[in-house]
Each structure stands twice: as C-alpha cells, then as structure tokens.
C-alpha cells in the first residue's frame, strides 16, 4: 500500500500529518472537522496552503474526469451517484432505522460537499425507539450540522440541502409544527402530538435556518447513494447500540459501506 499524507484544516490541531491515527485524534467528535488524504506530501502541503473547499473542488473535477474515461468499459453501478447531480454545494442526507418497530433504533447521516462524500455520522440508539423517532432525530442532527456550516466562514456562502426519505418528519417540521404551536402544541381539542420534544427542537432550528437551507424528500431504498449511506449508518448505530452521535472513523469506501447491513 502506498504511503498517504493527510491535511487537517480544522480540528484540535491543523497541518499535514503522516498517519491516520493523528488525524483521528485531532478530528474525532468534531462536527466541523475538515480533513482529507493525499497520495504525496507535496500534494498535501499544496492543499494545506490553499483551502479545504478548493481541495474538494479539485478532487471533484479529477474524479469526474476519470469517471468519463472509464464509463464506457465499466459496469453500470447499482447505486445512483447522487453527489454528481447535487442541487446544492452541501448535501446532508439523514435516515433512521428501527427493528422491530417499535424496538431498537438508530440514526445516520451522510454529508457531501461539492459532490463528494466527506463525512458520515451515526448514533442516538434507543432501546424503545420507533422509525419516526429515529427519522426525526436524523433531521435534528442534520439541522445542527447545517447550522455549523452556516457559522463557518469558509462554508457559510454555500447552498445547503437536507435530504430525508421520511415525509412524516419533514411535514412535522415544515408544515404542521407552526399550526401546532399556535394551538399550544396540540393538534386541537387537546389531542397529544407524538414525539413532541424532538419536533419542537427541530422546528426551533428550522425557523432559524429556513431562509438559508432547503429540506427535500427523497425516495428511500431507491439506490440513491447518500440515502443508502445514511441508512447503513443508522443500522450501524442500532447494531452497535451507539447512544452518542459520533463521526464514523472508518475509511469512506462507498462500496464497502454499502455492503454493510441495511434497514
């Protein structure tokens, strides 16, 4: 295996590093971390002297050039390359998994920047969760990440899109919550709203960010790469019983991650 070098633009410590262990030590647990691997020290140093965003754009351009050259000889992928047709600079896919329902649940997120997968997150395991609570938890974490990007001077000018396959969670926050709030957080006639606490948290953040982000519904289990990756993370959280929401520290090898159990 060829030697790799890593750049950390944002973390507990920044710079060019020779080992993945160092990168993990300085970035693990930080939602705003920015890092990338390079095949040579010279490339890493050049990238560090520039910016994370420019490095992403350069890699995206190189990857698309390679894909065009090889597409005529390679088999058609069973997963749609959602990042290639990105409608925003930053895409945050969120998903939830529960088995049985109700039962053990988990939440996952996949983040794309400039059309490339840059980070995965998983956690929020609940022993007595539901599909809906797991999906709402995912939407809440996606909104938190969006807020971090908007607060980051390097990314706050970029367009942000949150994508979920749960129409229920999207409608709760973008359509129904305003009316429920006006009725004293009931459906009327005192009817209780399920999952109220997390809906209120989502709505509060949504109201703060809605002029700067878009929330879009995507079809689940339809071979959309970002949705499939967030699904694998949600299942991983359920299987590992991971309660804290943490960054996935494994290699971002899409083929390997898609081979993991799905929900």
PDB file of C-alpha atoms in Angstrom, residues 171-189 193 196 199 203 207:
ATOM      1  CA  UNK A 171     -44.024  17.574   7.206  1.00  0.00           C
ATOM      2  CA  UNK A 172     -43.928  17.686  11.013  1.00  0.00           C
ATOM      3  CA  UNK A 173     -41.309  20.411  10.909  1.00  0.00           C
ATOM      4  CA  UNK A 174     -42.029  22.353   7.705  1.00  0.00           C
ATOM      5  CA  UNK A 175     -45.859  22.138   7.554  1.00  0.00           C
ATOM      6  CA  UNK A 176     -47.603  21.087  10.756  1.00  0.00           C
ATOM      7  CA  UNK A 177     -45.459  22.478  13.589  1.00  0.00           C
ATOM      8  CA  UNK A 178     -46.434  26.111  13.027  1.00  0.00           C
ATOM      9  CA  UNK A 179     -50.135  25.271  13.421  1.00  0.00           C
ATOM     10  CA  UNK A 180     -49.487  23.036  16.417  1.00  0.00           C
ATOM     11  CA  UNK A 181     -47.526  25.828  18.055  1.00  0.00           C
ATOM     12  CA  UNK A 182     -50.433  28.240  17.519  1.00  0.00           C
ATOM     13  CA  UNK A 183     -52.731  25.730  19.277  1.00  0.00           C
ATOM     14  CA  UNK A 184     -50.455  25.451  22.298  1.00  0.00           C
ATOM     15  CA  UNK A 185     -48.556  22.489  20.873  1.00  0.00           C
ATOM     16  CA  UNK A 186     -51.592  20.270  20.433  1.00  0.00           C
ATOM     17  CA  UNK A 187     -53.459  19.054  17.362  1.00  0.00           C
ATOM     18  CA  UNK A 188     -56.584  20.744  18.638  1.00  0.00           C
ATOM     19  CA  UNK A 189     -59.115  19.601  21.221  1.00  0.00           C
ATOM     20  CA  UNK A 193     -48.655  15.214  19.488  1.00  0.00           C
ATOM     21  CA  UNK A 196     -43.321  16.473  20.583  1.00  0.00           C
ATOM     22  CA  UNK A 199     -40.325  18.104  16.880  1.00  0.00           C
ATOM     23  CA  UNK A 203     -38.892  23.409  14.471  1.00  0.00           C
ATOM     24  CA  UNK A 207     -37.283  28.600  11.897  1.00  0.00           C
TER      25      UNK A 207
END
